[in-house]
XYZ file of C-alpha atoms in Angstrom:
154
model
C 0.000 0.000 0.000
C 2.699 2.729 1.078
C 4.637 1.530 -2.581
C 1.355 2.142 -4.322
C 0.710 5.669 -2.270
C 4.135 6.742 -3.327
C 4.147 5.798 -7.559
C 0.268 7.317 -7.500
C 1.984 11.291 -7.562
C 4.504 9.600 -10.732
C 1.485 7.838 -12.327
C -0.522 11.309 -12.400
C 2.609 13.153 -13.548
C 3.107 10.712 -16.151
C -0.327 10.376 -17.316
C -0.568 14.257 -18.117
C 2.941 14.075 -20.305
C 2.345 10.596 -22.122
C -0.165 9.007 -24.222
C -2.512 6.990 -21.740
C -2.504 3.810 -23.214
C 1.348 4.082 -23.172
C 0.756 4.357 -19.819
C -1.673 1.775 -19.288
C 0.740 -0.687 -20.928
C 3.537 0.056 -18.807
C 1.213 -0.362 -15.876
C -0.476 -3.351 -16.855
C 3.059 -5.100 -18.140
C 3.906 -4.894 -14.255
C 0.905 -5.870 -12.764
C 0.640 -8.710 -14.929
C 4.069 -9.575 -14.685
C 4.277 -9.616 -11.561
C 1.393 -11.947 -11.004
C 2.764 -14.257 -13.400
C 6.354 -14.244 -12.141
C 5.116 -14.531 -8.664
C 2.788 -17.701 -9.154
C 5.039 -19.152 -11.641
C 8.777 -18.653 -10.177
C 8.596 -17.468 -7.165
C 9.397 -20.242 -4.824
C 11.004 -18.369 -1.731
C 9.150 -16.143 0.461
C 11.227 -13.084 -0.383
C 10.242 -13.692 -4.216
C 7.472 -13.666 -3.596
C 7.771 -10.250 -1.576
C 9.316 -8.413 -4.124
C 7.620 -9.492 -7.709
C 3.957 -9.584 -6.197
C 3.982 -6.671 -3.607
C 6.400 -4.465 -5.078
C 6.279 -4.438 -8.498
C 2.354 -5.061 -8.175
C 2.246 -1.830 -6.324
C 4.362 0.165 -8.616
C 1.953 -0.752 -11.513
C -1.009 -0.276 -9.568
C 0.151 3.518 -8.803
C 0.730 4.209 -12.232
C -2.762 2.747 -13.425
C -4.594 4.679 -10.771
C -5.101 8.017 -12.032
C -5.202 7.242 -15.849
C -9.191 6.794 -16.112
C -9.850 9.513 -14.044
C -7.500 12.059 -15.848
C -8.981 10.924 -19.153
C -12.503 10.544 -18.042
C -11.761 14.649 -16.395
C -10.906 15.382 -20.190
C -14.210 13.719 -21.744
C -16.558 15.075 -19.091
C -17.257 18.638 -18.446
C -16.465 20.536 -15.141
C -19.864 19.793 -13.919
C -19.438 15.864 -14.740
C -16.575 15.132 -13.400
C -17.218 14.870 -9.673
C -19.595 11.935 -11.560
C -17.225 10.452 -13.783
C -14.732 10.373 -10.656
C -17.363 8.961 -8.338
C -18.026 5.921 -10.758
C -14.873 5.447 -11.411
C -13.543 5.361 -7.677
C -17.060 2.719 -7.146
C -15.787 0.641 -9.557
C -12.254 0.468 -7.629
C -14.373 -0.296 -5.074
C -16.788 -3.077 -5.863
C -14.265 -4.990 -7.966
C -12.567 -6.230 -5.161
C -15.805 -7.286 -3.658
C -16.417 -9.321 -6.843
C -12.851 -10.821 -6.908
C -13.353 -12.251 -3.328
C -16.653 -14.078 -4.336
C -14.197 -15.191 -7.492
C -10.962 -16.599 -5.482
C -13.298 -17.620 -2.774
C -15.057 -20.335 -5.470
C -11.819 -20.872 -6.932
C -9.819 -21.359 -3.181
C -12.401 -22.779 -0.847
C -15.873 -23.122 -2.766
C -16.577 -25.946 0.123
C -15.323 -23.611 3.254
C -13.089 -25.529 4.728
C -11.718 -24.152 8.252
C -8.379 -23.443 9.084
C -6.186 -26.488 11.166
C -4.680 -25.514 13.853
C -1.176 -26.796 14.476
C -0.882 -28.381 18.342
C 2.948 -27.845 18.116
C 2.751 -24.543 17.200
C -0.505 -23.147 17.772
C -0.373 -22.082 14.388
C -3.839 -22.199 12.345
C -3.191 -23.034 8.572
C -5.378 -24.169 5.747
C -5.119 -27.762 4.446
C -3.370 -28.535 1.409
C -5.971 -28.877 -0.400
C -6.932 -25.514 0.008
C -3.278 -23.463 -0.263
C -2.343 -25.709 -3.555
C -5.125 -24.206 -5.423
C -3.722 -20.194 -4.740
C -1.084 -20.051 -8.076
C -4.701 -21.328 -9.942
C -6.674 -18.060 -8.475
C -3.934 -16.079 -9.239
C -3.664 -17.410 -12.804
C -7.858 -17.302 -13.706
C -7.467 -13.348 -11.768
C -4.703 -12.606 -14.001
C -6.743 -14.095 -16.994
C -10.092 -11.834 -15.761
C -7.605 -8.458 -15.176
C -6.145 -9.225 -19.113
C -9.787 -9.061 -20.099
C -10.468 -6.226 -18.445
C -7.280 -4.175 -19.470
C -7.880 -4.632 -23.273
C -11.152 -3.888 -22.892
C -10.124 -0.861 -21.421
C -6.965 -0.110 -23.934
C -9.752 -0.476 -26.876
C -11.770 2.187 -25.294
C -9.154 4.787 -24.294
């Protein structure tokens, strides 16, 4: 989150000086990538860390402002308090959607956590944690839908 907070000032800057599908692509390259790399490669913990937080977050920032800024130049000045307020709803509801999604894909039969009478530890069963590179991979599948749709509309 504090990556994301700190590329969302270079996303806006960026956005207002190149072409926003440039933009998007740049952005979406490392959100996908890093999605990919991280369910795909990432074996160690640390990996893991840095392609899936990190470079998530830096794309993430520089996505952010790009359909505002271009809906704020489509809209006029009385719009765009609209525009923005859609726009920030559907940041808001997707991840509401994509918790019903990995939910179904995770644990569609709810299976509780196990705690661990060494540790005290509570973890999921295998058969639950093998299936999270699979949500990861259908997500990543869903977000490439959804960023073409939205490169053949800007």
């Amino acid at each position: 989150m504090l990556i994301m907070t700190c590329t969302n000032p270079i996303g806006a800057y960026l956005q207002k000086r190149v072409n926003p599908k440039v933009l998007l692509n740049i952005g979406y390259f490392l959100v996908f990538g890093s999605v990919y790399i991280s369910t795909n490669v990432a074996y160690k913990w640390s990996t893991f860390v840095v392609f899936f937080g990190i470079l998530q977050a830096i794309g993430y920032g520089l996505l952010f402002w790009t359909p505002i800024l271009c809906s704020w130049e489509w809209f006029g000045k009385g719009d765009r308090g609209k525009a923005t307020g859609i726009i920030l709803a559907g940041f808001g509801v997707s991840p509401f959607i994509f918790g019903i999604v990995t939910t179904a894909i995770v644990n569609p039969n709810n299976v509780h956590r196990v705690k661990d009478s060494l540790t005290g530890q509570s973890f999921f069963p295998e058969s639950v944690s093998s299936k999270i590179p699979e949500m990861y991979r259908v997500c990543l599948s869903i977000w490439a839908i959804l960023a073409f749709i939205s490169l053949v509309t800007i």
